[in-house]
mmCIF file of C-alpha atoms in Angstrom:
data_model
loop_
_atom_site.group_PDB
_atom_site.id
_atom_site.type_symbol
_atom_site.label_atom_id
_atom_site.label_comp_id
_atom_site.label_asym_id
_atom_site.label_seq_id
_atom_site.Cartn_x
_atom_site.Cartn_y
_atom_site.Cartn_z
ATOM 1 C CA MET A 23 -8.470 7.433 -9.555
ATOM 2 C CA LEU A 24 -7.883 4.750 -6.436
ATOM 3 C CA TYR A 25 -4.608 3.264 -7.154
ATOM 4 C CA CYS A 26 -1.559 3.987 -9.720
ATOM 5 C CA VAL A 27 1.933 1.261 -9.455
ATOM 6 C CA PHE A 28 4.359 1.933 -11.815
ATOM 7 C CA VAL A 29 5.775 -2.052 -13.135
ATOM 8 C CA PRO A 30 9.611 -2.088 -14.031
ATOM 9 C CA HIS A 31 9.054 -6.002 -14.841
ATOM 10 C CA VAL A 32 7.038 -6.251 -17.548
ATOM 11 C CA SER A 33 7.851 -9.331 -20.437
ATOM 12 C CA MET A 34 9.490 -6.344 -22.281
ATOM 13 C CA GLN A 35 11.429 -5.133 -19.409
ATOM 14 C CA ASP A 36 12.193 -1.595 -19.956
ATOM 15 C CA GLY A 37 10.016 -0.011 -17.428
ATOM 16 C CA THR A 38 7.343 1.874 -19.504
ATOM 17 C CA LYS A 39 4.394 1.024 -17.992
ATOM 18 C CA VAL A 40 2.761 2.219 -15.447
ATOM 19 C CA PHE A 41 -0.986 0.198 -14.410
ATOM 20 C CA THR A 42 -4.335 2.507 -13.325
ATOM 21 C CA ALA A 43 -7.020 1.618 -10.992
ATOM 22 C CA SER A 44 -10.304 4.506 -11.460
ATOM 23 C CA CYS A 45 -13.435 4.742 -10.517
ATOM 24 C CA ASP A 46 -15.031 4.105 -13.675
ATOM 25 C CA LYS A 47 -14.974 0.844 -13.082
ATOM 26 C CA THR A 48 -11.751 0.212 -15.412
ATOM 27 C CA ALA A 49 -8.191 -0.473 -14.630
ATOM 28 C CA LYS A 50 -5.425 0.675 -17.879
ATOM 29 C CA MET A 51 -2.223 0.953 -18.490
ATOM 30 C CA TRP A 52 -0.259 3.492 -19.532
ATOM 31 C CA ASP A 53 3.444 3.376 -22.243
ATOM 32 C CA LEU A 54 4.956 5.878 -20.818
ATOM 33 C CA ASN A 55 7.054 6.413 -24.275
ATOM 34 C CA SER A 56 4.004 6.177 -26.249
ATOM 35 C CA ASN A 57 1.556 8.498 -23.824
ATOM 36 C CA GLN A 58 -1.244 5.877 -24.758
ATOM 37 C CA PHE A 59 -3.478 4.373 -21.793
ATOM 38 C CA LEU A 60 -4.878 0.820 -23.056
ATOM 39 C CA GLN A 61 -8.043 -0.981 -20.847
ATOM 40 C CA ILE A 62 -7.060 -4.374 -19.958
ATOM 41 C CA ALA A 63 -8.972 -5.261 -17.084
ATOM 42 C CA GLN A 64 -13.199 -4.413 -15.972
ATOM 43 C CA HIS A 65 -15.350 -5.002 -13.580
ATOM 44 C CA GLU A 66 -18.642 -4.058 -12.082
ATOM 45 C CA ALA A 67 -18.161 -1.702 -10.129
ATOM 46 C CA PRO A 68 -15.220 0.661 -8.724
ATOM 47 C CA VAL A 69 -11.479 -1.227 -8.535
ATOM 48 C CA LYS A 70 -9.280 -0.617 -6.511
ATOM 49 C CA THR A 71 -5.853 -1.646 -6.124
ATOM 50 C CA VAL A 72 -3.542 -2.506 -9.218
ATOM 51 C CA HIS A 73 -0.573 -4.365 -8.996
ATOM 52 C CA TRP A 74 1.948 -6.696 -11.675
ATOM 53 C CA ILE A 75 2.656 -10.157 -10.665
ATOM 54 C CA LYS A 76 5.821 -12.192 -11.782
ATOM 55 C CA ALA A 77 5.849 -15.396 -11.361
ATOM 56 C CA PRO A 78 9.198 -17.674 -12.937
ATOM 57 C CA ASN A 79 6.359 -19.682 -14.867
ATOM 58 C CA TYR A 80 3.272 -16.591 -15.341
ATOM 59 C CA SER A 81 3.072 -13.094 -15.351
ATOM 60 C CA CYS A 82 0.223 -10.879 -14.630
ATOM 61 C CA VAL A 83 -2.011 -8.104 -13.704
ATOM 62 C CA MET A 84 -4.357 -8.496 -9.702
ATOM 63 C CA THR A 85 -7.136 -5.975 -9.408
ATOM 64 C CA GLY A 86 -9.040 -5.180 -6.478
ATOM 65 C CA SER A 87 -12.468 -4.482 -6.993
ATOM 66 C CA TRP A 88 -15.915 -3.179 -5.228
ATOM 67 C CA ASP A 89 -17.800 -5.642 -6.340
ATOM 68 C CA LYS A 90 -16.286 -7.828 -4.032
ATOM 69 C CA THR A 91 -14.476 -9.852 -6.754
ATOM 70 C CA LEU A 92 -10.667 -10.315 -7.790
ATOM 71 C CA LYS A 93 -8.855 -10.969 -10.899
ATOM 72 C CA PHE A 94 -6.393 -11.703 -12.801
ATOM 73 C CA TRP A 95 -5.722 -10.758 -16.010
ATOM 74 C CA ASP A 96 -2.971 -11.236 -18.826
ATOM 75 C CA LEU A 97 -2.363 -8.491 -20.962
ATOM 76 C CA ARG A 98 -2.640 -11.000 -24.506
ATOM 77 C CA SER A 99 -6.994 -11.572 -22.892
ATOM 78 C CA ALA A 100 -9.362 -8.998 -22.681
ATOM 79 C CA ASN A 101 -11.086 -11.901 -20.179
ATOM 80 C CA PRO A 102 -9.714 -12.540 -16.698
ATOM 81 C CA MET A 103 -7.769 -15.881 -16.243
ATOM 82 C CA MET A 104 -9.032 -16.075 -12.330
ATOM 83 C CA THR A 105 -11.174 -14.663 -10.954
ATOM 84 C CA ILE A 106 -11.521 -14.906 -7.363
ATOM 85 C CA GLN A 107 -15.322 -13.926 -4.765
ATOM 86 C CA LEU A 108 -14.523 -12.364 -1.798
ATOM 87 C CA PRO A 109 -16.774 -11.926 1.432
ATOM 88 C CA GLU A 110 -16.366 -8.483 1.184
ATOM 89 C CA ARG A 111 -15.125 -5.116 -0.617
ATOM 90 C CA VAL A 112 -11.137 -5.003 -1.659
ATOM 91 C CA TYR A 113 -10.263 -1.831 0.421
ATOM 92 C CA CYS A 114 -6.831 -2.342 -0.220
ATOM 93 C CA ALA A 115 -3.548 -5.052 -0.996
ATOM 94 C CA ASP A 116 -0.402 -5.050 -1.934
ATOM 95 C CA VAL A 117 2.391 -7.880 -3.222
ATOM 96 C CA VAL A 118 5.267 -8.893 -3.067
ATOM 97 C CA TYR A 119 6.035 -13.117 -4.585
ATOM 98 C CA PRO A 120 4.898 -15.407 -3.874
ATOM 99 C CA MET A 121 2.261 -13.931 -1.043
ATOM 100 C CA ALA A 122 -0.320 -11.051 -1.522
ATOM 101 C CA ILE A 123 -2.594 -9.685 0.943
ATOM 102 C CA VAL A 124 -6.033 -8.094 0.465
ATOM 103 C CA GLY A 125 -7.789 -6.165 3.283
ATOM 104 C CA THR A 126 -11.410 -5.608 2.519
ATOM 105 C CA ALA A 127 -14.819 -4.157 4.628
ATOM 106 C CA GLY A 128 -15.636 -5.142 7.350
ATOM 107 C CA ARG A 129 -12.010 -5.539 8.454
ATOM 108 C CA GLY A 130 -11.099 -8.612 6.172
ATOM 109 C CA ILE A 131 -7.142 -9.838 5.744
ATOM 110 C CA ILE A 132 -6.859 -12.430 3.628
ATOM 111 C CA ILE A 133 -3.406 -13.802 1.997
ATOM 112 C CA TYR A 134 -3.051 -15.643 -0.883
ATOM 113 C CA GLN A 135 0.245 -17.673 -2.257
ATOM 114 C CA LEU A 136 0.744 -17.218 -5.883
ATOM 115 C CA GLN A 137 3.008 -19.337 -6.239
ATOM 116 C CA ASN A 138 1.406 -21.702 -9.669
ATOM 117 C CA GLN A 139 -1.695 -20.414 -9.420
ATOM 118 C CA PRO A 140 -2.605 -18.051 -7.355
ATOM 119 C CA GLN A 141 -4.856 -19.266 -3.793
ATOM 120 C CA GLU A 142 -5.799 -19.021 -0.552
ATOM 121 C CA PHE A 143 -3.342 -19.261 1.851
ATOM 122 C CA LYS A 144 -5.292 -18.464 4.892
ATOM 123 C CA LYS A 145 -7.145 -15.856 6.805
ATOM 124 C CA ILE A 146 -6.145 -13.690 9.485
ATOM 125 C CA GLU A 147 -7.833 -11.856 13.063
ATOM 126 C CA PRO A 148 -7.444 -8.537 12.096
ATOM 127 C CA PRO A 149 -5.026 -6.801 14.669
ATOM 128 C CA LEU A 150 -6.868 -3.333 14.389
ATOM 129 C CA LYS A 151 -10.194 -1.855 15.527
ATOM 130 C CA TYR A 152 -10.980 -0.147 12.969
ATOM 131 C CA GLN A 153 -11.015 -0.389 9.197
ATOM 132 C CA HIS A 154 -8.271 -0.488 7.229
ATOM 133 C CA ARG A 155 -6.857 2.224 5.373
ATOM 134 C CA CYS A 156 -3.485 0.422 3.833
ATOM 135 C CA VAL A 157 -1.961 -2.652 3.596
ATOM 136 C CA SER A 158 2.333 -3.107 2.836
ATOM 137 C CA ILE A 159 4.213 -6.388 2.165
ATOM 138 C CA PHE A 160 7.702 -6.712 4.227
ATOM 139 C CA ASN A 161 10.365 -9.343 3.139
ATOM 140 C CA ASP A 162 12.760 -10.993 6.193
ATOM 141 C CA MET A 163 16.194 -9.051 5.458
ATOM 142 C CA LYS A 164 18.156 -12.415 5.055
ATOM 143 C CA LYS A 165 16.099 -14.507 4.002
ATOM 144 C CA ASN A 166 14.472 -11.304 0.673
ATOM 145 C CA GLU A 167 11.017 -13.355 1.035
ATOM 146 C CA PRO A 168 8.090 -12.060 2.432
ATOM 147 C CA ALA A 169 7.502 -12.620 6.104
ATOM 148 C CA GLY A 170 5.224 -10.052 7.300
ATOM 149 C CA PHE A 171 3.046 -7.102 6.444
ATOM 150 C CA ALA A 172 2.174 -3.471 8.014
ATOM 151 C CA LEU A 173 -1.230 -2.119 8.185
ATOM 152 C CA GLY A 174 -2.947 0.704 8.491
ATOM 153 C CA SER A 175 -5.993 2.117 9.701
ATOM 154 C CA ILE A 176 -8.457 4.576 10.391
ATOM 155 C CA GLU A 177 -7.645 5.516 13.927
ATOM 156 C CA GLY A 178 -4.196 6.952 13.451
ATOM 157 C CA ARG A 179 -2.237 3.240 14.002
ATOM 158 C CA VAL A 180 -0.619 0.818 12.550
ATOM 159 C CA ALA A 181 -0.239 -2.896 12.990
ATOM 160 C CA ILE A 182 2.881 -5.052 12.629
ATOM 161 C CA GLN A 183 2.307 -8.788 11.603
ATOM 162 C CA TYR A 184 4.133 -12.196 10.759
ATOM 163 C CA VAL A 185 2.068 -14.565 9.009
ATOM 164 C CA GLN A 186 4.388 -17.078 10.657
ATOM 165 C CA ALA A 187 5.727 -15.261 13.567
ATOM 166 C CA ALA A 188 7.676 -17.619 16.592
ATOM 167 C CA ASN A 189 6.287 -15.619 18.868
ATOM 168 C CA PRO A 190 3.333 -14.051 19.215
ATOM 169 C CA LYS A 191 4.678 -11.583 21.156
ATOM 170 C CA ASP A 192 6.438 -10.263 17.946
ATOM 171 C CA ASN A 193 2.928 -8.715 16.053
ATOM 172 C CA PHE A 194 1.799 -5.496 18.089
ATOM 173 C CA THR A 195 0.677 -1.860 17.101
ATOM 174 C CA PHE A 196 1.466 1.244 17.569
ATOM 175 C CA LYS A 197 -0.397 4.492 17.840
ATOM 176 C CA CYS A 198 0.800 7.374 14.990
ATOM 177 C CA HIS A 199 0.149 10.683 13.237
ATOM 178 C CA ARG A 200 -1.915 12.139 16.355
ATOM 179 C CA SER A 201 -2.040 15.405 16.925
ATOM 180 C CA ASN A 202 -2.743 17.108 21.175
ATOM 181 C CA GLY A 203 -6.399 18.392 20.438
ATOM 182 C CA ALA A 204 -7.868 21.359 22.243
ATOM 183 C CA SER A 205 -6.610 20.450 25.864
ATOM 184 C CA SER A 206 -4.809 17.696 26.763
ATOM 185 C CA SER A 207 -7.418 15.140 27.637
ATOM 186 C CA VAL A 208 -8.258 15.698 23.684
ATOM 187 C CA HIS A 209 -6.323 14.040 20.282
ATOM 188 C CA ASP A 210 -6.398 14.923 16.654
ATOM 189 C CA ILE A 211 -6.410 10.975 14.853
ATOM 190 C CA TYR A 212 -6.285 10.735 11.344
ATOM 191 C CA ALA A 213 -6.099 7.895 8.624
ATOM 192 C CA VAL A 214 -3.453 6.038 7.842
ATOM 193 C CA ASN A 215 -2.927 6.495 3.830
ATOM 194 C CA ASP A 216 -0.470 4.488 3.330
ATOM 195 C CA ILE A 217 3.241 2.048 3.703
ATOM 196 C CA SER A 218 5.525 2.266 2.408
ATOM 197 C CA PHE A 219 8.981 -0.669 3.108
ATOM 198 C CA HIS A 220 12.723 0.911 2.710
ATOM 199 C CA PRO A 221 13.800 -1.678 -0.044
ATOM 200 C CA ILE A 222 17.500 -1.601 1.915
ATOM 201 C CA HIS A 223 17.664 -1.287 5.191
ATOM 202 C CA GLY A 224 13.899 -2.652 6.673
ATOM 203 C CA THR A 225 13.146 0.367 7.536
ATOM 204 C CA LEU A 226 9.485 1.285 6.740
ATOM 205 C CA ALA A 227 7.859 4.937 6.449
ATOM 206 C CA THR A 228 3.548 5.815 6.870
ATOM 207 C CA ALA A 229 1.293 8.676 5.461
ATOM 208 C CA GLY A 230 -1.318 10.466 7.076
ATOM 209 C CA SER A 231 -4.215 12.004 6.239
ATOM 210 C CA ASP A 232 -2.663 14.599 9.081
ATOM 211 C CA GLY A 233 -0.045 15.990 6.386
ATOM 212 C CA ARG A 234 2.893 14.238 7.594
ATOM 213 C CA PHE A 235 5.253 11.403 6.802
ATOM 214 C CA SER A 236 6.676 9.510 10.114
ATOM 215 C CA TYR A 237 9.935 6.981 9.228
ATOM 216 C CA TRP A 238 10.377 4.358 11.601
ATOM 217 C CA ASP A 239 12.556 0.557 12.638
ATOM 218 C CA LYS A 240 9.946 -1.419 13.668
ATOM 219 C CA ASP A 241 13.187 -4.364 15.023
ATOM 220 C CA ALA A 242 13.948 -1.545 17.728
ATOM 221 C CA ARG A 243 10.165 -0.110 17.524
ATOM 222 C CA THR A 244 10.334 3.535 17.381
ATOM 223 C CA LYS A 245 10.443 6.397 15.782
ATOM 224 C CA LEU A 246 13.153 7.347 13.211
ATOM 225 C CA LYS A 247 11.881 10.911 11.637
ATOM 226 C CA THR A 248 8.517 12.769 11.320
ATOM 227 C CA SER A 249 8.207 15.538 8.954
ATOM 228 C CA GLU A 250 6.919 19.305 9.251
ATOM 229 C CA GLN A 251 2.394 19.072 8.894
ATOM 230 C CA LEU A 252 2.179 19.876 5.108
ATOM 231 C CA GLU A 253 -1.042 22.419 4.004
ATOM 232 C CA GLN A 254 -3.161 18.643 2.823
ATOM 233 C CA SER A 255 -2.943 15.537 3.405
ATOM 234 C CA ILE A 256 0.020 12.842 2.305
ATOM 235 C CA SER A 257 -2.585 10.309 0.175
ATOM 236 C CA ALA A 258 0.384 7.985 -1.346
ATOM 237 C CA CYS A 259 4.329 7.502 -1.057
ATOM 238 C CA SER A 260 6.521 4.872 -2.272
ATOM 239 C CA PHE A 261 10.912 4.584 -1.979
ATOM 240 C CA ASN A 262 12.611 4.149 -5.698
ATOM 241 C CA ALA A 263 14.417 0.515 -5.533
ATOM 242 C CA ARG A 264 17.570 1.592 -5.102
ATOM 243 C CA GLY A 265 16.043 3.556 -1.397
ATOM 244 C CA ASP A 266 17.626 7.038 -1.657
ATOM 245 C CA LEU A 267 14.863 8.782 -2.692
ATOM 246 C CA TYR A 268 10.949 8.657 -1.299
ATOM 247 C CA ALA A 269 7.979 10.064 -2.970
ATOM 248 C CA TYR A 270 4.312 11.284 -1.772
ATOM 249 C CA ALA A 271 1.611 13.236 -2.814
ATOM 250 C CA VAL A 272 0.138 16.019 -1.614
ATOM 251 C CA GLY A 273 -3.648 16.337 -1.705
ATOM 252 C CA TYR A 274 -6.973 16.130 -0.993
ATOM 253 C CA ASP A 275 -7.905 13.293 0.571
ATOM 254 C CA TRP A 276 -11.386 13.428 0.923
ATOM 255 C CA SER A 277 -11.299 12.191 3.949
ATOM 256 C CA LYS A 278 -13.393 15.964 6.325
ATOM 257 C CA GLY A 279 -16.024 15.263 3.154
ATOM 258 C CA HIS A 280 -16.625 17.312 0.168
ATOM 259 C CA GLU A 281 -17.615 20.970 1.900
ATOM 260 C CA TYR A 282 -13.707 20.564 2.568
ATOM 261 C CA TYR A 283 -12.417 19.873 -1.265
ATOM 262 C CA SER A 284 -11.355 23.197 -2.640
ATOM 263 C CA PRO A 285 -10.173 23.080 -6.309
ATOM 264 C CA GLN A 286 -7.791 26.484 -6.094
ATOM 265 C CA LYS A 287 -5.192 23.780 -4.136
ATOM 266 C CA LYS A 288 -3.079 21.704 -5.924
ATOM 267 C CA ASN A 289 -2.047 18.209 -6.003
ATOM 268 C CA PHE A 290 1.834 17.700 -5.351
ATOM 269 C CA ILE A 291 4.748 14.624 -5.495
ATOM 270 C CA PHE A 292 7.996 15.767 -3.984
ATOM 271 C CA LEU A 293 10.556 13.751 -3.818
ATOM 272 C CA HIS A 294 12.649 13.816 -0.953
ATOM 273 C CA SER A 295 16.362 12.831 -0.214
ATOM 274 C CA CYS A 296 16.345 9.705 2.302
ATOM 275 C CA PHE A 297 18.949 6.872 2.354
ATOM 276 C CA GLU A 298 20.704 8.047 5.379
ATOM 277 C CA GLU A 299 17.441 9.049 7.412
ATOM 278 C CA MET A 300 15.654 5.580 6.723
ATOM 279 C CA LYS A 301 18.452 3.810 8.503
ATOM 280 C CA PRO A 302 17.448 1.610 11.225
ATOM 281 C CA ARG A 303 18.543 2.626 14.729
ATOM 282 C CA ASN A 304 21.496 0.838 16.116
ATOM 283 C CA LYS A 305 21.555 -2.260 18.018
ATOM 284 C CA LYS A 306 22.446 -1.288 21.982
#
């Protein structure tokens, strides 16, 4: 499995569905009540991302694949309602209606607008020098609509990027998930595996291959907290809708190759109480 997403707003509004994307070139819907899996998408290569889109005039699943396509699926049909050809393989994506963003191999970034039907809005010049690993859309907390995105790379760095920046200086990058090496001139640098924005405070969490998570206030440009180091990498993270719980998955992320994989080390999902810790810094 390469990606999964919990969907609280399917057509029956019951919050019991999970969509998964996997290396078998399919995406599936997992019904938590019946514990049954139903294939809902097919690609020509592994499926890297899957997201639910709920628009006023349509609902669908968006899948991104290493076959260089983005497909949109009506769950009532076995065929995609739309296919978009991409310049490269999909490595990361996110959806916050009415905006979708896709990061591809070769450091490509493409923004889509989803009103009426999905279509390309603009391509973004990559703000990071190394390959993208994850992307997460953030809202303008006053308007409650998408304003920009955070992009994480394999080089222990995150870029904060606005779609329409009022000032170019609003866009910036910062280092994270790094540690001192054997000497003062050497740093161990780890990939940023996931980024999640707090639904109430607008602050963000990053999760890394170093086995740590960190909380950040992007507006104050400061770190709020860093966790203790865990035995394995943190591969994914997310907040619940109320913003009082932070969930993160711990397991081997294959960043050091197959020779470091140990079947004796188990995978875990942890829940961490976070509402107070995620509050932004008071402005002076």
